[in-house]
CSV table of C-alpha atoms in Angstrom, one decimal:
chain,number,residue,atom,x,y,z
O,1,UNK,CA,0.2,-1.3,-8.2
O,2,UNK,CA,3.2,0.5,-9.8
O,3,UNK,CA,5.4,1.7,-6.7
O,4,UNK,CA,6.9,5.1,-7.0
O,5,UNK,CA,9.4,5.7,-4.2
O,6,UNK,CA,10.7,9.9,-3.6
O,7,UNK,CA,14.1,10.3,-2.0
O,8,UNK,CA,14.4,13.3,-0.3
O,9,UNK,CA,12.2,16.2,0.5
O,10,UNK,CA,13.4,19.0,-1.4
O,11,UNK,CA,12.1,21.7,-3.3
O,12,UNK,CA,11.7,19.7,-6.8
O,13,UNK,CA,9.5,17.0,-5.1
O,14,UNK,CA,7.5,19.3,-3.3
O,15,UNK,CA,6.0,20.3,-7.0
O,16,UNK,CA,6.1,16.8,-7.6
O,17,UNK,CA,3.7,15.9,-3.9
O,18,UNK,CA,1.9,19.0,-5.3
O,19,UNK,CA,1.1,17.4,-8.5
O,20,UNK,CA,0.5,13.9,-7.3
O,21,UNK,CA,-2.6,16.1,-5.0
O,22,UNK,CA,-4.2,17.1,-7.7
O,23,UNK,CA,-3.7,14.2,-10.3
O,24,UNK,CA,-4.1,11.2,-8.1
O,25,UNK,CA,-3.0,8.7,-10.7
O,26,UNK,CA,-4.5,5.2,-10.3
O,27,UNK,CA,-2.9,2.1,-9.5
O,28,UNK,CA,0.3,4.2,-7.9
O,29,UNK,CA,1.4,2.9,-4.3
O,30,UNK,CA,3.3,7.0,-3.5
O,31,UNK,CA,6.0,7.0,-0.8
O,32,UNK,CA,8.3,9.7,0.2
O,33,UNK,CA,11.2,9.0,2.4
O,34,UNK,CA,12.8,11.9,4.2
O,35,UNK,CA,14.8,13.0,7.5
O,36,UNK,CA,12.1,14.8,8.9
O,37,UNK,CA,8.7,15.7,8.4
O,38,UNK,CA,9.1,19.6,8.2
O,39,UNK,CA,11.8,20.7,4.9
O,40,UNK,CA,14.1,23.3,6.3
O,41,UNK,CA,14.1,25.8,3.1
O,42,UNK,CA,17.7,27.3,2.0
O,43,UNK,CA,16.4,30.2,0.9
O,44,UNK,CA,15.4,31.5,3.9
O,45,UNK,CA,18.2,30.8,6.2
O,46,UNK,CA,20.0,33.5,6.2
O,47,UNK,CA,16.7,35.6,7.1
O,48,UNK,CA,16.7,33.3,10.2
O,49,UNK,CA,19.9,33.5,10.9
O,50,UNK,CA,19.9,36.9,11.2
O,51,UNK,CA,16.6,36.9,13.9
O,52,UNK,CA,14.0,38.2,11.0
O,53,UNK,CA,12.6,34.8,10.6
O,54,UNK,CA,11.5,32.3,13.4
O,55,UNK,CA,12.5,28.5,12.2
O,56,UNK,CA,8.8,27.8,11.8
O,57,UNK,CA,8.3,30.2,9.5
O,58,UNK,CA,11.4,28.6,7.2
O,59,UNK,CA,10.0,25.1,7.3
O,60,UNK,CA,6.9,23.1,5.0
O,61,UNK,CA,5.2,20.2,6.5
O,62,UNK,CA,5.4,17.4,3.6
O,63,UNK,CA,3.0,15.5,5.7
O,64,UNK,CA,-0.7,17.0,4.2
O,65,UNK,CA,1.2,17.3,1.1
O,66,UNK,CA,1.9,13.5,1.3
O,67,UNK,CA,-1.8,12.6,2.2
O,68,UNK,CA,-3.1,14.7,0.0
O,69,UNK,CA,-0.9,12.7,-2.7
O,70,UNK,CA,-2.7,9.4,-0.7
O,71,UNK,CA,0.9,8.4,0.0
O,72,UNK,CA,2.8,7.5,2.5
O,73,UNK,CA,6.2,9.2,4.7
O,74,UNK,CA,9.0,7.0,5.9
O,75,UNK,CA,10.8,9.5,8.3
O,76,UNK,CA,14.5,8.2,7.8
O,77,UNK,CA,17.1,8.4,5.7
O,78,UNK,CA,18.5,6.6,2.4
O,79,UNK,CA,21.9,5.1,3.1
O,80,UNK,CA,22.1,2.4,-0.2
O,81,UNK,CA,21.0,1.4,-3.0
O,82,UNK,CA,20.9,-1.0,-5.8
O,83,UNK,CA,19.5,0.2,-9.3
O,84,UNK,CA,19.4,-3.7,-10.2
O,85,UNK,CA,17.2,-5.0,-8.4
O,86,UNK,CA,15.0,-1.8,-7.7
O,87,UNK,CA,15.8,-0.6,-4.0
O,88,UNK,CA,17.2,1.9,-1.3
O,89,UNK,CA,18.7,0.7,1.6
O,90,UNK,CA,17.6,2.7,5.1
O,91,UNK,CA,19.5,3.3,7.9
O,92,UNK,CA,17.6,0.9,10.2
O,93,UNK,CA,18.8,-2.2,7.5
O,94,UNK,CA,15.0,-1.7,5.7
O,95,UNK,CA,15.1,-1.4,2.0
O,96,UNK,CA,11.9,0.0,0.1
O,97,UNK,CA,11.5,-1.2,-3.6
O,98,UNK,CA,10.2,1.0,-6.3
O,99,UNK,CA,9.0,0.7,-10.1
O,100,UNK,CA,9.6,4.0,-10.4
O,101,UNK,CA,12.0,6.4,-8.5
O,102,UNK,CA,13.3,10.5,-8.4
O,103,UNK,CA,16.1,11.3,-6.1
O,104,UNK,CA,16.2,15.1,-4.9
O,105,UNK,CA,18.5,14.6,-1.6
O,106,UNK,CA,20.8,17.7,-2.6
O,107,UNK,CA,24.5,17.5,-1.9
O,108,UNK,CA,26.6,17.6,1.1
O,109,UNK,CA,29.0,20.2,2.2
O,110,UNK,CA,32.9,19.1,1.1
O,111,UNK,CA,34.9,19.6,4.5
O,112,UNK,CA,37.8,17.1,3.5
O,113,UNK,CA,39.9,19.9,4.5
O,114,UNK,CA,38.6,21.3,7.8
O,115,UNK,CA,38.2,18.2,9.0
O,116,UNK,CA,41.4,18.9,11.8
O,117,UNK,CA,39.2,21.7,13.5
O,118,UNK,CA,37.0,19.1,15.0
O,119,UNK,CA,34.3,20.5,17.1
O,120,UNK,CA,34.8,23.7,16.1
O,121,UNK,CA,33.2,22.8,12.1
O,122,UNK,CA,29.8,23.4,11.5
O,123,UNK,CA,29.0,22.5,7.8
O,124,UNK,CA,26.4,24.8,6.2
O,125,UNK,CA,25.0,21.1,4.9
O,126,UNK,CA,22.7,18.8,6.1
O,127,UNK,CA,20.4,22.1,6.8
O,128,UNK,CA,18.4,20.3,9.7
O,129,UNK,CA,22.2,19.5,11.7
O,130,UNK,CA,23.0,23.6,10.7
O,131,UNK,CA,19.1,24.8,12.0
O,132,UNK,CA,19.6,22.6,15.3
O,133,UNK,CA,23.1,23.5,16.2
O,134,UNK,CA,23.4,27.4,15.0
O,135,UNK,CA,21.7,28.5,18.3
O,136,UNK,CA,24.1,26.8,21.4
O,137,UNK,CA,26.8,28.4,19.2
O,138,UNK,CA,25.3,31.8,19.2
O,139,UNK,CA,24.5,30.7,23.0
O,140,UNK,CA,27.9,30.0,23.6
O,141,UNK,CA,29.1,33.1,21.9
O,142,UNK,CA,27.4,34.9,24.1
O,143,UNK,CA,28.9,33.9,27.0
O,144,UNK,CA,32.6,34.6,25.5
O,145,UNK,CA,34.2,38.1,26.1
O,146,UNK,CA,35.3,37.7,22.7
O,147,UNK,CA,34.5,35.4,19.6
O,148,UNK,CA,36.1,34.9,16.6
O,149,UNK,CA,33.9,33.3,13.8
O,150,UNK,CA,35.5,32.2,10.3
O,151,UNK,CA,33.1,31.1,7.4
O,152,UNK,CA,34.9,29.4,4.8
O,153,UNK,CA,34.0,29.1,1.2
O,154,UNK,CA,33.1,32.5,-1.8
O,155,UNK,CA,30.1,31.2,-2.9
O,156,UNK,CA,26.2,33.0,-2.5
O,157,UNK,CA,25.7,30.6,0.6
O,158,UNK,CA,29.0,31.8,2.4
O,159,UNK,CA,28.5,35.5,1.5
O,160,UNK,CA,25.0,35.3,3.0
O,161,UNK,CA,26.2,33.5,6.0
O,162,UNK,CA,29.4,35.6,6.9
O,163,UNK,CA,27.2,38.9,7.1
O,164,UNK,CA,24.0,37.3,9.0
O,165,UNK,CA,26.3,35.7,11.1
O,166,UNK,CA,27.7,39.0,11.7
O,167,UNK,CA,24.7,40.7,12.1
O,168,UNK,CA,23.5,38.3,14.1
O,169,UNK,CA,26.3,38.1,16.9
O,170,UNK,CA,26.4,42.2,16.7
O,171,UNK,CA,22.2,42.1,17.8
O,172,UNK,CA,23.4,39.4,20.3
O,173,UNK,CA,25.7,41.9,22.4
O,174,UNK,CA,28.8,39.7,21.8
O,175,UNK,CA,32.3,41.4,20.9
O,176,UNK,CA,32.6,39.3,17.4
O,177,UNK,CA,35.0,39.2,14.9
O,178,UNK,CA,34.1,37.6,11.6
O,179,UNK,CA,36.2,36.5,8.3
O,180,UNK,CA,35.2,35.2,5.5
O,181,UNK,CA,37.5,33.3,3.6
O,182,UNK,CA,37.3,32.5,-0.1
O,183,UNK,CA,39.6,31.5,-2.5
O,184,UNK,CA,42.2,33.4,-4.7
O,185,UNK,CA,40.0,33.8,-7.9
O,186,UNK,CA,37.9,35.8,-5.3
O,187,UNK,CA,33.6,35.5,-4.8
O,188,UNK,CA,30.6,34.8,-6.1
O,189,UNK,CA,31.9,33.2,-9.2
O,190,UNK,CA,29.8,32.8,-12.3
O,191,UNK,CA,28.1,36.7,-11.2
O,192,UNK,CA,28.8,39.7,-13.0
O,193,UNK,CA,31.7,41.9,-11.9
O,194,UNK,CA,29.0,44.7,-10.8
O,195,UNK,CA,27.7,42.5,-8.3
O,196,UNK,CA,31.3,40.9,-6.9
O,197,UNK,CA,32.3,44.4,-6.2
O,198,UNK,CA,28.7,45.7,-4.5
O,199,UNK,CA,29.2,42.7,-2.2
O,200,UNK,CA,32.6,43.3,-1.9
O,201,UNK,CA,32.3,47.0,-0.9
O,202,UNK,CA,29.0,46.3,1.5
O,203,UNK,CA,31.0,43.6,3.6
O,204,UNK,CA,34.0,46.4,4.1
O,205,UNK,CA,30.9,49.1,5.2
O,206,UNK,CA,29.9,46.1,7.7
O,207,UNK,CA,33.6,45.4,9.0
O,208,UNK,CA,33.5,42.0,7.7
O,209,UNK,CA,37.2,40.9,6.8
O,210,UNK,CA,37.2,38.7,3.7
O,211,UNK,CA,40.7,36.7,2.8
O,212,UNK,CA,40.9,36.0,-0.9
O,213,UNK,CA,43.2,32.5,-0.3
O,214,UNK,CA,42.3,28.7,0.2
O,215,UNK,CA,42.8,27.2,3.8
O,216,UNK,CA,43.1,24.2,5.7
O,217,UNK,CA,42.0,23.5,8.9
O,218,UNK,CA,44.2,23.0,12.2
O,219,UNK,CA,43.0,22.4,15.6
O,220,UNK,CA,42.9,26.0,16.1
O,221,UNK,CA,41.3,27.2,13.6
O,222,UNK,CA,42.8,27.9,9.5
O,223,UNK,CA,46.3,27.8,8.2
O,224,UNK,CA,45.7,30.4,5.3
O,225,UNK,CA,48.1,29.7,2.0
O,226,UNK,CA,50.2,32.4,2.8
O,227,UNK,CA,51.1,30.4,6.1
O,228,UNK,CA,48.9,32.6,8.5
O,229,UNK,CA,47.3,30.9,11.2
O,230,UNK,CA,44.2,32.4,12.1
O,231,UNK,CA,42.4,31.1,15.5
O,232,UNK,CA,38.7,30.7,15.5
O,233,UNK,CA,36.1,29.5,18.2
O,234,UNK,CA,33.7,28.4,15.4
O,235,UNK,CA,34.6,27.7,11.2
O,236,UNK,CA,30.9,27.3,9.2
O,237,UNK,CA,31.8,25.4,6.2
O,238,UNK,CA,29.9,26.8,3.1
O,239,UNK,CA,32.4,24.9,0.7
O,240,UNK,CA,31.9,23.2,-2.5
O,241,UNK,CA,29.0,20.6,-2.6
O,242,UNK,CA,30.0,17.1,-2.5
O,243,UNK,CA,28.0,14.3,-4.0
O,244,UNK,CA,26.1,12.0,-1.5
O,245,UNK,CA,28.6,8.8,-0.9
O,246,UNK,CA,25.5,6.6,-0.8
O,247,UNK,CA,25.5,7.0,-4.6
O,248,UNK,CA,28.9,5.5,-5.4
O,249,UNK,CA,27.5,1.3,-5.2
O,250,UNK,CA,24.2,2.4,-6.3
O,251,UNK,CA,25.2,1.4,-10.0
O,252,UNK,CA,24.0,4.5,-11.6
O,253,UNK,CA,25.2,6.4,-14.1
O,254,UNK,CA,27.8,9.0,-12.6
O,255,UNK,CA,29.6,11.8,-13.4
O,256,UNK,CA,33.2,12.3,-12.2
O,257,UNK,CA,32.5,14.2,-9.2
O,258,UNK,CA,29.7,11.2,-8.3
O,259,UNK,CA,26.8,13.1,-9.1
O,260,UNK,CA,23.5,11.0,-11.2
O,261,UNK,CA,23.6,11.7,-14.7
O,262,UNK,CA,20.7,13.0,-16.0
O,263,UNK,CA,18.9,13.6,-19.2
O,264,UNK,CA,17.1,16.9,-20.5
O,265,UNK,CA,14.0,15.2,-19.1
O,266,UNK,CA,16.1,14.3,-15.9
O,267,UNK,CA,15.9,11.0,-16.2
O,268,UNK,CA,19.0,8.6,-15.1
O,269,UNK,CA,20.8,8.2,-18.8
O,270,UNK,CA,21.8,4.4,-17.3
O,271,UNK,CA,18.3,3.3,-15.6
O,272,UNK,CA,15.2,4.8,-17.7
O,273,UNK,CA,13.0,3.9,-14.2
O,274,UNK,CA,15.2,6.5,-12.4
O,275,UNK,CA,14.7,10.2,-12.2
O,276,UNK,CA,16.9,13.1,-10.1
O,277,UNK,CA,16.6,16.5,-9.7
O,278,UNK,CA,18.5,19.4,-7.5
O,279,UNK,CA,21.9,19.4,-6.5
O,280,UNK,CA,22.0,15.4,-7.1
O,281,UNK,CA,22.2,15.8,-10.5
O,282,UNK,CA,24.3,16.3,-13.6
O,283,UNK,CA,23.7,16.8,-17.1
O,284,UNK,CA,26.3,16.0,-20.2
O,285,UNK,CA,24.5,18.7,-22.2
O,286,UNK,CA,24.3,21.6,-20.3
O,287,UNK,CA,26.1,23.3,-16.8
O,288,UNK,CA,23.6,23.0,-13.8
O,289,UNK,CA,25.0,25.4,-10.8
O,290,UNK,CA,24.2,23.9,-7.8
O,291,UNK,CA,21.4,25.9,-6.7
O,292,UNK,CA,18.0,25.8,-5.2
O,293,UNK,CA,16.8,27.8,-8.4
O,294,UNK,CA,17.3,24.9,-10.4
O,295,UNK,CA,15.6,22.7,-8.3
O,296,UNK,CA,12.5,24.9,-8.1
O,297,UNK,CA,12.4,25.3,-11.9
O,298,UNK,CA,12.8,21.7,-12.7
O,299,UNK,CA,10.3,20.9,-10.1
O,300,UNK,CA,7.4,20.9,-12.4
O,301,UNK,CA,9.2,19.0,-15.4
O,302,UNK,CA,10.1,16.3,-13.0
O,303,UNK,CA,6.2,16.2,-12.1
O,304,UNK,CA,5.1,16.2,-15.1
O,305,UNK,CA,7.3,13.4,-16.6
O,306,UNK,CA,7.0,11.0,-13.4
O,307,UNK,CA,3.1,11.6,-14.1
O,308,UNK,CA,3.9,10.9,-17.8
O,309,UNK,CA,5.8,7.4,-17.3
O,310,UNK,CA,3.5,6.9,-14.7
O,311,UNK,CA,0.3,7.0,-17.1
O,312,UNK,CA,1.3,7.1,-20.4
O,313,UNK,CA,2.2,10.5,-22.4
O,314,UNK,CA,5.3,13.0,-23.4
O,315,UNK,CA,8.3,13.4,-21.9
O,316,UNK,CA,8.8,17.8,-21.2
O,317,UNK,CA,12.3,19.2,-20.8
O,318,UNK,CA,14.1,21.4,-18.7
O,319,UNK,CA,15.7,23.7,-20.4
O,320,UNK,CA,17.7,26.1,-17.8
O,321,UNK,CA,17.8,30.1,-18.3
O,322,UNK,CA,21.2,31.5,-18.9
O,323,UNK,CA,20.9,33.7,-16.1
O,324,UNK,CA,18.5,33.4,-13.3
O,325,UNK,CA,18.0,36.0,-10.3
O,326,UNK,CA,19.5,35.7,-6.7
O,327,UNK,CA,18.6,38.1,-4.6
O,328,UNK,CA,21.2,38.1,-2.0
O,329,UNK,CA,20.7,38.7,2.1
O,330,UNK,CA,23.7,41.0,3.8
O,331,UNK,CA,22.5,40.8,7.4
O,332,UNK,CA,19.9,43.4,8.2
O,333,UNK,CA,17.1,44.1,5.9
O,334,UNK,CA,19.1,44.6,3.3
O,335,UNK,CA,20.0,42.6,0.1
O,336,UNK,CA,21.9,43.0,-3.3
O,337,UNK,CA,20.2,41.9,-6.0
O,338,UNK,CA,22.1,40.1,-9.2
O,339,UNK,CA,20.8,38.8,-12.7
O,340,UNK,CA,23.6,38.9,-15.4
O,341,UNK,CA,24.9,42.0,-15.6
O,342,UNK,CA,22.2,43.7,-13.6
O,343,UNK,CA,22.4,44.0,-10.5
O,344,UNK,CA,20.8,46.5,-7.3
O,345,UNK,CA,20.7,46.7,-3.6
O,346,UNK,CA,18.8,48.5,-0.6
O,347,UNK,CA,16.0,47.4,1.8
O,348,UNK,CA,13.6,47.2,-1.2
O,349,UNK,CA,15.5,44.1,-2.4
O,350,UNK,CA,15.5,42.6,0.8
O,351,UNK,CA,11.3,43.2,0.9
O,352,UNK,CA,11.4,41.6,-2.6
O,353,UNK,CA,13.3,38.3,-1.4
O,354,UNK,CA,11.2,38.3,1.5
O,355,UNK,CA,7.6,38.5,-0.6
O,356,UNK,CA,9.6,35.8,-3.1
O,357,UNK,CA,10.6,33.5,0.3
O,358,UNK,CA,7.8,33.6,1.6
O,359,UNK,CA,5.4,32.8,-1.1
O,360,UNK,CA,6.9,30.2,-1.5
O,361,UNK,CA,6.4,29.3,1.9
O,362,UNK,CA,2.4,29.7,1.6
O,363,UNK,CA,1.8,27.6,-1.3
O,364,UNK,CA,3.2,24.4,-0.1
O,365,UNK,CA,1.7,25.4,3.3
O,366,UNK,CA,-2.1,26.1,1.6
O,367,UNK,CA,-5.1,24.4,3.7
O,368,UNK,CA,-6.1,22.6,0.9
O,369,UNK,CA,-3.4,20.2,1.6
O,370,UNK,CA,-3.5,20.7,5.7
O,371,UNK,CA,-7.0,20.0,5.6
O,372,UNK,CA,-6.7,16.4,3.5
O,373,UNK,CA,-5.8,14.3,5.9
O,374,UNK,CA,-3.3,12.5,7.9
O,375,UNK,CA,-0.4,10.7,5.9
O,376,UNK,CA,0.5,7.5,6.8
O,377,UNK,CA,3.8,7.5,8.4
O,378,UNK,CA,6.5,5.3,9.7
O,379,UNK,CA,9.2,6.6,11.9
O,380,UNK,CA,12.7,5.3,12.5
């Protein structure tokens, strides 16, 4: 039996559960090791956030998924490993070996520098830790006369945050105040000037304040570069990613900032028996934002080449677009839509993301997988 071990439950490997299903190579032992048994999906959180989607309706169950792929779940989490002699090491001291392997863990949120603020960070990233905890702080919120929220970090995920969180304490009844803070060379970097200033001009319409300089945490809250201190009750941390640490003794191939480096075909350019795809990743030849686009794209190429080394056949590439679409929340129903120098906004956008989200949604949640079985599972 060849052993092929997944690593994560995100949204490449779902395609890759998904193809297993229908393929059902012989002599392959499948396991996927995850967290949890429901995949919180990124792109709908803001939606949720904001009260237009409940958390059910933002998670997949990878467990008919698994048993339809006749494999089995491992409900923990990967903490080691050693690409010589073919393992991962568990947080319970286990360690699973593989033949073959793909990693699609994502990244973790870089709070090196908010680390002073203490009980007062919530880190965007891991999503379940953000899905559990975002309620008690809109709870405690609630029970303030007056809260002040700061989101740190320009990017897509801490634009969409800010304003939901905004929204979302406005629907609440609580007297918020909300900042966003990005850095000096301003937001949404890598998107066309149109859409930096439709965002910039719908977050003044919504009375969100947004500080264009970098910040460290204090116990209090953000010393801002200029040397203002700004007090919050509660900093979300949508920062830069940060490679998994896990990855540093693994003896893979890494890039600088300790990310697996990949191949066109995404396969480990150090351990051919090693695959990655998502955030996890880097490749030499080409920039990969860090983005759930890419992992959905690549999704299919990384099934179709584990199925390939797996029984014998050609290798596909992924070949990224030079602009892909993001279709960005801003609270209410309401979104801004961006692809290169195109962009638009209104509720129609928001109705578009919505249709997008939540198809997504349906086909990794279709009853021919609910209705395969029971996978075999071993919880931590």
């Amino acid at each position: 039996m060849k052993r092929l071990v997944l690593v994560g439950g995100g949204h490449a490997h779902l395609s890759v559960l998904e193809a297993l299903a229908a393929r059902r190579p012989q002599g392959v032992e499948v396991t996927l090791i995850t967290p949890a048994p429901q995949q919180n999906y990124s792109g709908m959180l803001p939606g949720w956030i904001s009260g237009h989607h409940s958390k059910a309706a933002c998670q997949i169950d990878v467990r008919p998924l698994v048993a339809a792929a006749k494999g089995q779940l491992i409900v923990d989490s990967v903490v080691g490993m050693d690409a010589a002699r073919r393992c991962v090491g568990l947080t319970d001291g286990r360690h699973v070996h593989y033949d073959w392997l793909s990693i699609d863990v994502g990244s973790e949120t870089a709070t090196s520098w908010l680390e002073a603020l203490g009980d007062k960070l919530l880190p965007v990233k891991p999503l379940d830790q953000f899905y559990s905890q975002w309620p008690q702080k809109l709870t405690e919120a609630q029970t303030k006369g007056a809260f002040h929220l700061l989101v740190v970090g320009g990017g897509a995920a801490g634009v969409e945050i800010a304003l939901a969180a905004q929204y979302a304490l406005q629907q609440s009844g609580v007297n918020a105040t909300v900042d966003l803070v990005a850095s000096e060379n301003g937001i949404l970097q890598g998107h066309h000037r149109r859409v930096q200033d439709r965002v910039i001009a719908y977050a003044q319409r919504a009375g969100l304040n947004v500080h264009f300089q970098r910040a460290v945490g204090t116990e209090k809250g953000v010393l801002l570069a200029d040397g203002q201190a700004m007090d919050a009750d509660l900093v979300i941390a949508a920062t830069g990613a940060r490679a998994p640490v896990w990855l540093q003794l693994s003896q893979l191939a890494l890039d600088p900032g300790g990310y697996i480096l990949v191949d066109r075909h995404h396969r480990s350019v150090s351990h051919p028996n090693v695959f990655a795809a998502g955030d996890v990743c880097a490749r030499p030849d080409t920039h990969l934002s860090r983005s759930g686009v890419h992992a959905v794209r690549a999704g299919p190429v990384l099934a179709s080449n584990l199925l390939a080394v797996l029984e014998g056949g050609p290798l596909r590439t992924y070949a990224p677009k030079s602009s892909s679409l993001y279709l960005l929340a801003c609270g209410p129903r309401y979104a801004i839509a961006s692809w290169g120098a195109w962009s638009a906004e209104g509720r129609w956008v928001w109705r578009w993301k919505d249709w997008i989200d939540r198809r997504f949604i349906r086909r990794f949640a279709s009853s021919d997988f609910a209705h395969t079985g029971t996978a075999m599972e071993k919880s931590t």
